[in-house]
XYZ file of C-alpha atoms in Angstrom:
484
model
C 57.999 59.437 -2.010
C 61.314 57.612 -2.227
C 64.752 59.283 -2.463
C 65.439 60.250 -6.044
C 61.760 60.060 -7.008
C 60.219 63.147 -8.532
C 56.657 61.842 -8.697
C 54.823 61.235 -5.409
C 52.989 57.976 -4.752
C 49.313 58.895 -5.200
C 46.413 56.487 -5.605
C 44.573 56.592 -8.909
C 41.338 57.668 -7.264
C 43.002 60.845 -6.049
C 44.303 61.704 -9.515
C 41.228 61.095 -11.672
C 38.780 63.898 -12.227
C 35.364 63.554 -10.578
C 33.623 62.440 -13.825
C 36.294 59.770 -14.260
C 35.921 58.545 -10.678
C 32.134 58.425 -10.988
C 32.377 56.468 -14.269
C 34.986 54.156 -12.727
C 32.783 53.293 -9.739
C 29.662 52.991 -11.905
C 31.430 50.608 -14.270
C 32.420 48.411 -11.340
C 28.890 48.513 -9.890
C 27.249 47.540 -13.185
C 29.809 44.798 -13.732
C 29.244 43.381 -10.244
C 25.518 43.131 -10.925
C 26.101 41.385 -14.258
C 28.756 38.998 -12.982
C 27.115 38.113 -9.653
C 23.352 38.696 -9.930
C 22.332 36.047 -7.397
C 20.677 37.045 -4.144
C 23.412 35.191 -2.234
C 25.982 37.575 -3.736
C 24.159 40.734 -2.666
C 26.277 41.346 0.436
C 29.499 40.973 -1.549
C 28.321 43.444 -4.195
C 27.259 46.032 -1.645
C 30.339 45.727 0.552
C 32.595 46.004 -2.474
C 30.910 49.061 -3.953
C 30.557 50.878 -0.629
C 34.230 50.387 0.118
C 35.132 51.380 -3.430
C 33.276 54.682 -3.197
C 35.399 55.530 -0.150
C 38.531 54.275 -1.898
C 37.916 56.730 -4.752
C 37.161 59.521 -2.312
C 33.765 60.125 -3.911
C 31.138 62.103 -1.950
C 28.643 60.019 0.015
C 25.881 61.521 -2.087
C 26.807 59.208 -4.977
C 26.471 56.044 -2.892
C 22.726 55.496 -3.604
C 23.436 55.630 -7.340
C 26.317 53.170 -7.030
C 24.302 50.713 -4.941
C 21.543 50.958 -7.559
C 24.085 50.053 -10.263
C 25.318 47.144 -8.134
C 21.693 45.998 -7.759
C 21.249 45.627 -11.513
C 20.152 49.030 -12.784
C 21.887 50.991 -15.539
C 23.449 48.083 -17.399
C 22.910 49.887 -20.713
C 25.425 52.535 -19.628
C 28.447 50.238 -19.655
C 29.930 51.532 -22.900
C 29.228 55.162 -21.987
C 30.970 54.895 -18.634
C 33.893 53.069 -20.274
C 34.382 55.918 -22.741
C 34.132 58.603 -20.043
C 36.746 56.795 -17.982
C 39.124 56.321 -20.903
C 38.889 60.015 -21.817
C 40.340 61.074 -18.476
C 43.822 62.552 -19.083
C 45.365 60.133 -16.570
C 44.208 57.101 -18.578
C 44.514 58.261 -22.174
C 48.013 56.920 -22.665
C 48.070 54.217 -20.002
C 44.673 52.662 -19.163
C 46.393 49.728 -17.444
C 46.605 51.815 -14.268
C 42.920 50.950 -13.772
C 43.911 47.293 -13.494
C 46.682 48.278 -11.097
C 44.294 50.266 -8.955
C 41.644 47.534 -8.797
C 44.306 45.024 -7.851
C 45.502 47.305 -5.096
C 41.969 47.753 -3.759
C 41.263 44.016 -3.879
C 44.397 43.172 -1.893
C 44.083 45.884 0.732
C 43.099 43.411 3.472
C 45.471 40.598 2.525
C 42.562 38.659 0.975
C 42.290 38.142 -2.793
C 38.680 37.117 -3.354
C 38.045 35.078 -6.509
C 35.058 37.299 -7.302
C 37.288 40.368 -7.134
C 39.685 38.807 -9.636
C 36.813 37.927 -11.983
C 35.679 41.561 -11.739
C 39.197 42.819 -12.500
C 39.382 40.553 -15.547
C 35.999 41.829 -16.742
C 36.863 45.522 -16.300
C 40.199 44.884 -18.011
C 38.315 43.390 -20.955
C 35.806 46.271 -21.099
C 38.662 48.777 -21.315
C 40.371 46.725 -24.057
C 43.395 46.038 -21.859
C 45.156 42.726 -22.622
C 44.572 40.205 -19.829
C 48.290 39.458 -19.879
C 48.780 42.848 -18.208
C 46.988 41.608 -15.090
C 49.085 38.444 -15.013
C 52.241 40.544 -15.357
C 51.132 42.955 -12.630
C 50.451 40.142 -10.184
C 53.809 38.566 -10.920
C 55.689 41.855 -10.732
C 54.072 42.727 -7.424
C 55.596 39.634 -5.889
C 58.937 40.211 -7.597
C 59.118 43.733 -6.264
C 58.914 42.482 -2.691
C 61.965 40.291 -2.639
C 65.568 40.366 -3.723
C 66.028 38.701 -7.108
C 69.138 38.170 -9.170
C 68.484 38.593 -12.856
C 69.395 35.505 -14.860
C 72.365 35.906 -17.183
C 70.216 34.903 -20.133
C 67.941 37.912 -19.704
C 68.619 40.835 -21.970
C 69.154 44.359 -20.693
C 65.804 45.365 -22.220
C 63.856 42.691 -20.350
C 65.581 43.678 -17.119
C 64.801 47.343 -17.704
C 61.125 46.633 -18.391
C 60.846 44.617 -15.181
C 62.337 47.464 -13.192
C 60.005 49.980 -14.834
C 56.995 47.824 -14.034
C 58.054 47.496 -10.412
C 58.468 51.260 -10.248
C 54.884 51.737 -11.434
C 53.641 49.164 -8.963
C 55.358 51.059 -6.201
C 53.175 54.042 -7.022
C 49.877 52.307 -7.740
C 49.870 49.148 -5.654
C 52.089 49.048 -2.630
C 50.718 52.184 -1.014
C 47.181 50.842 -1.186
C 47.628 47.695 0.871
C 46.634 47.126 4.470
C 48.085 49.478 7.078
C 49.076 47.918 10.393
C 50.760 49.758 13.247
C 51.097 52.940 11.216
C 53.180 51.334 8.461
C 52.251 49.788 5.123
C 52.156 46.007 5.298
C 52.533 43.915 2.174
C 51.201 40.448 2.946
C 52.303 38.844 -0.296
C 55.534 36.960 0.293
C 54.565 33.788 2.114
C 57.296 31.208 2.448
C 60.068 33.731 3.117
C 61.449 34.385 6.581
C 60.016 37.559 8.113
C 63.399 39.282 8.634
C 64.338 38.686 5.002
C 60.978 40.005 3.848
C 61.367 43.121 5.968
C 64.886 43.728 4.699
C 63.858 43.392 1.059
C 60.803 45.570 1.529
C 62.758 48.378 3.188
C 64.110 49.497 -0.186
C 60.575 49.696 -1.567
C 58.277 51.063 1.083
C 60.664 52.718 3.487
C 61.639 51.993 7.081
C 58.256 52.505 8.741
C 56.466 50.094 6.413
C 59.277 47.553 6.632
C 59.141 47.630 10.426
C 55.441 46.820 10.337
C 56.042 44.121 7.747
C 58.393 42.328 10.118
C 55.952 42.612 12.992
C 53.557 39.953 14.243
C 50.693 41.671 12.435
C 52.637 41.696 9.180
C 53.385 37.983 9.468
C 49.684 37.340 10.087
C 48.763 39.111 6.856
C 51.298 37.040 4.918
C 49.926 33.841 6.404
C 46.422 34.977 5.493
C 47.178 35.322 1.815
C 49.515 32.368 1.311
C 48.405 29.865 3.921
C 49.798 28.952 7.318
C 53.570 29.429 7.575
C 53.697 30.168 3.860
C 53.809 26.443 3.073
C 50.345 26.418 1.539
C 49.382 23.354 -0.480
C 52.961 22.109 -0.745
C 53.033 21.620 2.990
C 49.835 19.587 3.078
C 49.980 15.800 3.101
C 47.385 13.484 4.548
C 49.094 11.918 7.555
C 46.539 9.193 8.190
C 43.682 7.558 6.371
C 40.545 9.697 6.032
C 37.498 7.486 5.604
C 38.073 5.383 2.495
C 40.851 7.661 1.208
C 44.344 6.195 1.384
C 46.349 8.786 -0.588
C 45.939 12.560 -0.904
C 48.842 14.943 -1.545
C 49.560 18.097 -3.552
C 52.568 17.990 -5.887
C 54.010 21.298 -7.175
C 54.168 21.611 -10.960
C 55.947 24.972 -10.925
C 58.205 26.903 -8.598
C 57.490 30.194 -6.906
C 54.423 32.016 -5.618
C 51.569 33.771 -7.387
C 48.454 35.664 -6.393
C 46.218 32.961 -7.876
C 46.804 29.248 -8.275
C 45.743 26.296 -10.417
C 45.125 22.763 -9.169
C 45.093 20.012 -11.813
C 43.593 16.590 -11.141
C 44.509 13.518 -13.158
C 41.753 11.024 -13.994
C 43.712 7.773 -14.379
C 47.245 6.405 -14.529
C 48.777 3.688 -16.654
C 52.142 2.091 -17.271
C 54.369 4.141 -19.545
C 54.088 7.794 -20.544
C 51.164 8.560 -18.245
C 52.447 6.716 -15.220
C 52.679 9.846 -13.064
C 50.181 12.446 -11.903
C 52.240 15.288 -13.351
C 52.632 13.892 -16.896
C 49.426 15.341 -18.442
C 50.040 18.834 -17.072
C 53.388 19.889 -18.533
C 52.011 22.622 -20.793
C 49.386 24.475 -18.764
C 49.310 28.231 -19.317
C 46.805 29.080 -16.578
C 48.604 30.664 -13.602
C 52.325 30.438 -12.878
C 51.739 28.640 -9.566
C 50.405 25.183 -10.328
C 49.824 21.982 -8.385
C 48.485 18.555 -9.198
C 46.656 16.323 -6.769
C 48.103 12.846 -6.152
C 45.267 10.589 -5.053
C 44.583 6.866 -4.808
C 47.365 5.959 -7.275
C 46.987 2.204 -6.741
C 43.387 2.202 -7.920
C 43.903 4.729 -10.720
C 46.786 2.645 -12.079
C 44.635 -0.480 -12.018
C 41.878 1.338 -13.879
C 44.240 2.909 -16.410
C 45.895 -0.396 -17.235
C 42.466 -2.010 -17.626
C 41.406 0.734 -20.043
C 44.682 0.406 -21.906
C 44.261 -3.360 -22.214
C 40.741 -2.979 -23.509
C 41.737 -0.446 -26.142
C 44.870 -2.235 -27.291
C 43.454 -5.745 -27.207
C 39.915 -5.395 -28.520
C 39.412 -2.224 -30.532
C 41.068 -3.562 -33.694
C 39.008 -6.710 -33.581
C 35.731 -4.942 -32.886
C 36.375 -2.181 -35.388
C 36.071 -4.722 -38.191
C 32.876 -6.189 -36.809
C 30.554 -4.523 -34.320
C 31.992 -1.029 -33.992
C 31.831 -0.079 -37.619
C 28.070 -0.606 -37.453
C 27.325 0.361 -33.873
C 29.885 2.760 -32.397
C 30.225 4.942 -35.436
C 26.459 5.242 -35.721
C 25.916 6.194 -32.089
C 26.919 3.403 -29.752
C 26.903 5.813 -26.827
C 23.133 6.076 -27.030
C 22.530 2.433 -27.955
C 20.371 0.321 -25.655
C 22.289 -2.873 -26.406
C 26.058 -3.165 -26.639
C 27.976 -5.547 -28.901
C 28.329 -8.988 -27.338
C 32.077 -9.000 -27.993
C 32.397 -5.804 -25.965
C 30.289 -6.996 -23.054
C 32.392 -10.123 -22.646
C 35.331 -8.003 -21.479
C 33.269 -5.786 -19.182
C 34.672 -7.404 -16.058
C 38.138 -6.114 -17.014
C 36.989 -2.581 -16.270
C 33.834 -2.742 -14.160
C 35.408 -3.440 -10.784
C 38.267 -0.860 -10.860
C 35.899 1.659 -12.441
C 33.330 1.228 -9.681
C 36.000 1.529 -6.983
C 37.419 4.703 -8.533
C 33.965 6.230 -8.958
C 33.349 5.878 -5.227
C 36.790 7.063 -4.165
C 36.784 10.069 -6.514
C 33.630 11.321 -4.810
C 35.247 10.953 -1.383
C 38.447 12.653 -2.550
C 36.375 15.518 -3.953
C 34.652 16.068 -0.627
C 38.006 16.023 1.184
C 39.439 18.540 -1.304
C 36.471 20.805 -0.603
C 37.281 20.938 3.105
C 40.963 21.583 2.388
C 40.029 24.592 0.250
C 37.414 25.798 2.733
C 40.037 25.688 5.488
C 42.183 28.007 3.321
C 45.171 25.700 3.275
C 46.034 27.435 0.006
C 45.718 30.840 1.657
C 43.201 33.509 0.704
C 43.804 33.410 -3.016
C 41.630 32.509 -6.043
C 41.851 28.859 -7.146
C 41.258 27.454 -10.631
C 40.475 23.730 -10.886
C 41.028 21.591 -13.984
C 40.633 17.844 -14.352
C 39.914 15.087 -16.847
C 37.894 11.884 -16.527
C 37.748 10.861 -12.851
C 39.785 13.956 -11.988
C 36.873 16.008 -13.328
C 34.586 13.920 -11.129
C 36.722 14.803 -8.095
C 36.195 18.492 -8.901
C 32.459 18.026 -9.427
C 31.998 16.492 -5.984
C 34.348 19.058 -4.453
C 32.102 21.847 -5.709
C 28.941 20.042 -4.649
C 30.363 19.706 -1.141
C 31.466 23.344 -1.000
C 27.994 24.460 -2.031
C 26.597 22.929 1.158
C 28.970 24.840 3.424
C 28.934 28.443 4.616
C 31.567 30.960 3.484
C 32.322 28.936 0.357
C 32.072 31.838 -2.088
C 35.053 33.764 -3.363
C 37.451 30.793 -3.315
C 37.026 29.165 -6.751
C 37.679 31.331 -9.813
C 37.333 29.045 -12.878
C 36.623 25.335 -13.371
C 37.459 23.152 -16.393
C 36.013 19.616 -16.577
C 37.077 17.356 -19.473
C 35.204 14.127 -20.135
C 33.530 14.226 -16.729
C 31.746 10.990 -15.732
C 29.022 12.796 -13.790
C 25.335 13.582 -14.181
C 24.654 15.849 -17.117
C 21.246 17.210 -16.129
C 21.179 20.926 -15.340
C 19.534 20.458 -11.931
C 22.701 18.807 -10.621
C 24.867 21.718 -11.742
C 22.919 24.672 -10.324
C 24.490 24.354 -6.876
C 27.971 24.545 -8.420
C 27.323 28.013 -9.824
C 27.026 29.349 -6.273
C 30.678 28.647 -5.500
C 32.336 29.327 -8.886
C 33.031 33.014 -9.493
C 34.161 32.754 -13.111
C 33.496 30.131 -15.782
C 32.486 26.478 -15.577
C 33.765 24.782 -18.740
C 32.287 21.381 -19.580
C 34.450 19.764 -22.239
C 32.470 16.924 -23.837
C 32.791 14.540 -26.777
C 29.678 12.859 -28.129
C 31.768 10.153 -29.789
C 33.529 9.033 -26.594
C 32.133 5.499 -26.715
C 34.553 4.282 -24.046
C 33.192 6.758 -21.477
C 29.662 5.754 -22.400
C 30.578 2.089 -22.064
C 32.234 2.264 -18.626
C 29.655 4.688 -17.251
C 26.797 2.297 -18.061
C 27.853 0.195 -15.046
C 27.206 2.979 -12.570
C 23.967 4.401 -13.882
C 21.144 3.365 -16.167
C 20.996 6.878 -17.527
C 22.983 8.006 -20.546
C 22.827 11.737 -19.759
C 26.532 12.142 -18.980
C 28.280 15.534 -18.880
C 31.363 14.183 -20.664
C 29.230 13.054 -23.607
C 27.004 16.077 -24.205
C 26.521 19.734 -23.254
C 24.963 20.643 -19.932
C 21.808 22.633 -20.658
C 22.209 25.163 -17.846
C 21.074 28.731 -18.474
C 23.767 30.532 -16.521
C 26.428 33.051 -17.508
C 29.132 30.902 -15.952
C 28.334 27.732 -17.897
C 30.399 27.146 -21.034
C 30.082 23.922 -23.051
C 33.013 22.997 -25.275
C 32.715 20.321 -27.967
C 36.011 18.386 -28.052
C 35.011 16.140 -30.953
C 37.384 17.907 -33.327
C 40.255 17.429 -30.873
C 39.574 13.851 -29.774
C 39.783 11.228 -32.489
């Protein structure tokens, strides 16, 4: 309890009644089984629920029931347990404290597992709590750990709300994080000097916790969550050629730190508006810490200019002749292409083939960067279009072959991916993606169908049709109404 505070800092599990705590744990157990039913996820489910029972101070006698829920039993009780939990007096007026508590539990070891964040999002949805609350809590947790000057443009009301949110976090989050050397250690401010971190934290968690925060152990926890020396992805740049890869670097799209990050991957470059890797990603809403991957710019520029030349120089001509009869009636699935189109194939075929090969190599390299936790121990969302989506596809395929690859990737969004569309090639990916795999496709993308014909005789391409994979994580999105 801080000076001037009338309400002591008490974890939610110690304030809920026993029925509420039982329902809370049961809801998490059932959700774990639904979200991660695979045999490979069994150890994660059991470790999470066993630790959570202790976290809520429930008697050991309930553990068999909770492990049964986490094994897949009792799924029909989801709504019942949700209602019991929401009826607890502590949650009636402010159910968001459940999100706060789960966040606190998930960060207790300085490791934010992607599966834990997917679970938090799911529980938040079950309790009808806006997902924006979780985003705000994660952001406020970081804000509360460092000195910040309010911008002049902010109103007094906005400033007051921020302070109120930090005050709540002090009660429900900070006290639940890892304890090292007898003091509370908050390992969430990578990139700041340890003395500054300790000084800023002293006003929040008191002298004992601040002393531990400035200790070697505290610095280790910070490095764990945000990557070595707090530099994370910004500090990574390939210093020498790796195999066939000549260029590989992360460029920051936003400033500041967040508890989860997004990496965007561009699929081609061309002269003009889209001449930079960052250009397509100026309006992303996912995460407030965003990066884009700069890779093989020389070859992507060559490809992009070739595509641009093809579109600008030949589409008008062909639209009046072959395309109006062939493309518009299903050229993507045609066995023979218009002669006028095939005569310009050499404009694209060579750069396309080079980029296909290099995108696969870049994807494998990205996988090992993520597996080495260069980004720290935080959930990562990947989004890419065209060959950028192919980079992600091969990144996930590579991760699936390695140990300890689960709990890193949260969500994946692939737009117009020039990769195999058969379900058998996608099953391995589900093992390393905790949340959703979105395949954005457009059946009418004749250009993708045309360039992809050079690399495979098959026409089953993910960017042209849905992937028929029976898995909770797989989401197919038809972009035909968006792409003209």
